């Protein structure tokens, strides 16, 4: 089948593209290469066709979607910081882009749209483990853009009979995640620093926890969400379903790479959430999702991949 992946040259998108190509799909990628990279599509070869364009451009989205049965909408400005600094711009991409994708899906007669939502929509909701029914408490423009997108996605299923699914990603890590900004995923930053012989910095006391999920499991969830019948209009947490503290994380990476016994410590980040843990029962029951890569194994695979690429 022909599948569109917006943001398909990015971290999560390109890992998904590889899996779609491997199962024999013909893949169209729409990516403006603002953070995505052409080389992320090298492994996919000519079974993935890259169209350079933005999801904020309705015509480009519709052209890319032509003939596609299934659409994965992974494109977004993922930097929370940028959404705080320039919300008018990021809203055009993160919310306007979602609406463009839904309208393009309708125009070309696509069967289903799978949307990349975010755990950011929960904000500082303390009801751990977080269930999809927990009250959203967005704390940033980014979280609002993802939450409002989810609502469009759900309502488009009700209004127009398009099949739609939202996957709320927790802290995703793995190969191709860019460590380039201070707000990049903590695992990408720590691996990069340790491999360069530098000392990573933990913000706060390191007792904060996250529900890390290896990108291959996020890909698994997407493949299931693209095909499973009877799930239209629903929202699912996609996470590992466990908690890892930053101190534990540092310990795992030190075992794999080496480095000083203790990392550096700096003041906790303003607005940092203390704990995050997903309830993944809904994804297990309705999608058949079962995370298969424990954090320690994912870290080892990531370190091997980053070493191989240097
Ligand atoms: C994640 C998402 C973000 C948003 C948010 C919602 C990522 C990369 N970010 O932010 O987009 O959805 O969840 O809650 O998935 N840290 C350090 N040292 C570093 C970098 C980070 O100690 O060099 C800490 C940081 O203060 C935090 C933890 O590591 O306590 C995780 O940070 P993160 O930026 O990877 O992800 P998070 O959960 O803040």
PDB file of N, CA, C and O in Angstrom, residues 3 22 37 83 96 131 134 170 201 213 275 285 287:
ATOM      1  N   UNK A   3       1.815   4.804   1.511  1.00  0.00           N
ATOM      2  CA  UNK A   3       1.694   5.425   2.825  1.00  0.00           C
ATOM      3  C   UNK A   3       2.432   6.757   2.825  1.00  0.00           C
ATOM      4  O   UNK A   3       3.556   6.837   2.312  1.00  0.00           O
ATOM      5  N   UNK A  22      10.366  -1.987   4.853  1.00  0.00           N
ATOM      6  CA  UNK A  22      10.735  -3.393   5.083  1.00  0.00           C
ATOM      7  C   UNK A  22       9.540  -4.321   4.912  1.00  0.00           C
ATOM      8  O   UNK A  22       9.693  -5.477   4.513  1.00  0.00           O
ATOM      9  N   UNK A  37      16.620  15.051   8.303  1.00  0.00           N
ATOM     10  CA  UNK A  37      17.840  14.997   7.483  1.00  0.00           C
ATOM     11  C   UNK A  37      17.651  13.982   6.364  1.00  0.00           C
ATOM     12  O   UNK A  37      17.133  12.889   6.594  1.00  0.00           O
ATOM     13  N   UNK A  83       8.192  26.793  20.937  1.00  0.00           N
ATOM     14  CA  UNK A  83       6.760  27.105  20.970  1.00  0.00           C
ATOM     15  C   UNK A  83       6.467  28.192  22.000  1.00  0.00           C
ATOM     16  O   UNK A  83       5.483  28.915  21.875  1.00  0.00           O
ATOM     17  N   UNK A  96      -1.943  23.974  12.674  1.00  0.00           N
ATOM     18  CA  UNK A  96      -2.355  24.150  11.273  1.00  0.00           C
ATOM     19  C   UNK A  96      -1.932  22.965  10.422  1.00  0.00           C
ATOM     20  O   UNK A  96      -2.687  22.516   9.548  1.00  0.00           O
ATOM     21  N   UNK A 131      -3.487   7.632  32.829  1.00  0.00           N
ATOM     22  CA  UNK A 131      -4.389   6.970  31.878  1.00  0.00           C
ATOM     23  C   UNK A 131      -4.864   8.002  30.876  1.00  0.00           C
ATOM     24  O   UNK A 131      -4.869   9.199  31.155  1.00  0.00           O
ATOM     25  N   UNK A 134      -7.160  10.773  31.981  1.00  0.00           N
ATOM     26  CA  UNK A 134      -6.738  11.810  32.935  1.00  0.00           C
ATOM     27  C   UNK A 134      -6.984  13.193  32.336  1.00  0.00           C
ATOM     28  O   UNK A 134      -6.924  13.375  31.114  1.00  0.00           O
ATOM     29  N   UNK A 170       5.497   9.056  25.016  1.00  0.00           N
ATOM     30  CA  UNK A 170       6.215   9.498  26.215  1.00  0.00           C
ATOM     31  C   UNK A 170       7.663   9.809  25.809  1.00  0.00           C
ATOM     32  O   UNK A 170       7.889  10.333  24.737  1.00  0.00           O
ATOM     33  N   UNK A 201      25.438  16.604  32.549  1.00  0.00           N
ATOM     34  CA  UNK A 201      24.907  17.350  33.694  1.00  0.00           C
ATOM     35  C   UNK A 201      23.473  16.909  33.980  1.00  0.00           C
ATOM     36  O   UNK A 201      22.634  16.893  33.074  1.00  0.00           O
ATOM     37  N   UNK A 213      10.850   5.124  26.238  1.00  0.00           N
ATOM     38  CA  UNK A 213      10.433   4.074  25.309  1.00  0.00           C
ATOM     39  C   UNK A 213      11.361   4.089  24.101  1.00  0.00           C
ATOM     40  O   UNK A 213      11.635   5.147  23.527  1.00  0.00           O
ATOM     41  N   UNK A 275       7.870  13.306  38.107  1.00  0.00           N
ATOM     42  CA  UNK A 275       7.697  11.924  37.662  1.00  0.00           C
ATOM     43  C   UNK A 275       6.742  11.849  36.472  1.00  0.00           C
ATOM     44  O   UNK A 275       5.804  12.643  36.376  1.00  0.00           O
ATOM     45  N   UNK A 285      -4.434  -3.667  25.168  1.00  0.00           N
ATOM     46  CA  UNK A 285      -5.704  -4.352  24.908  1.00  0.00           C
ATOM     47  C   UNK A 285      -6.213  -4.099  23.487  1.00  0.00           C
ATOM     48  O   UNK A 285      -6.638  -5.035  22.800  1.00  0.00           O
ATOM     49  N   UNK A 287      -4.615  -2.407  20.778  1.00  0.00           N
ATOM     50  CA  UNK A 287      -3.679  -2.473  19.645  1.00  0.00           C
ATOM     51  C   UNK A 287      -2.899  -3.783  19.622  1.00  0.00           C
ATOM     52  O   UNK A 287      -2.324  -4.152  18.598  1.00  0.00           O
TER      53      UNK A 287
END
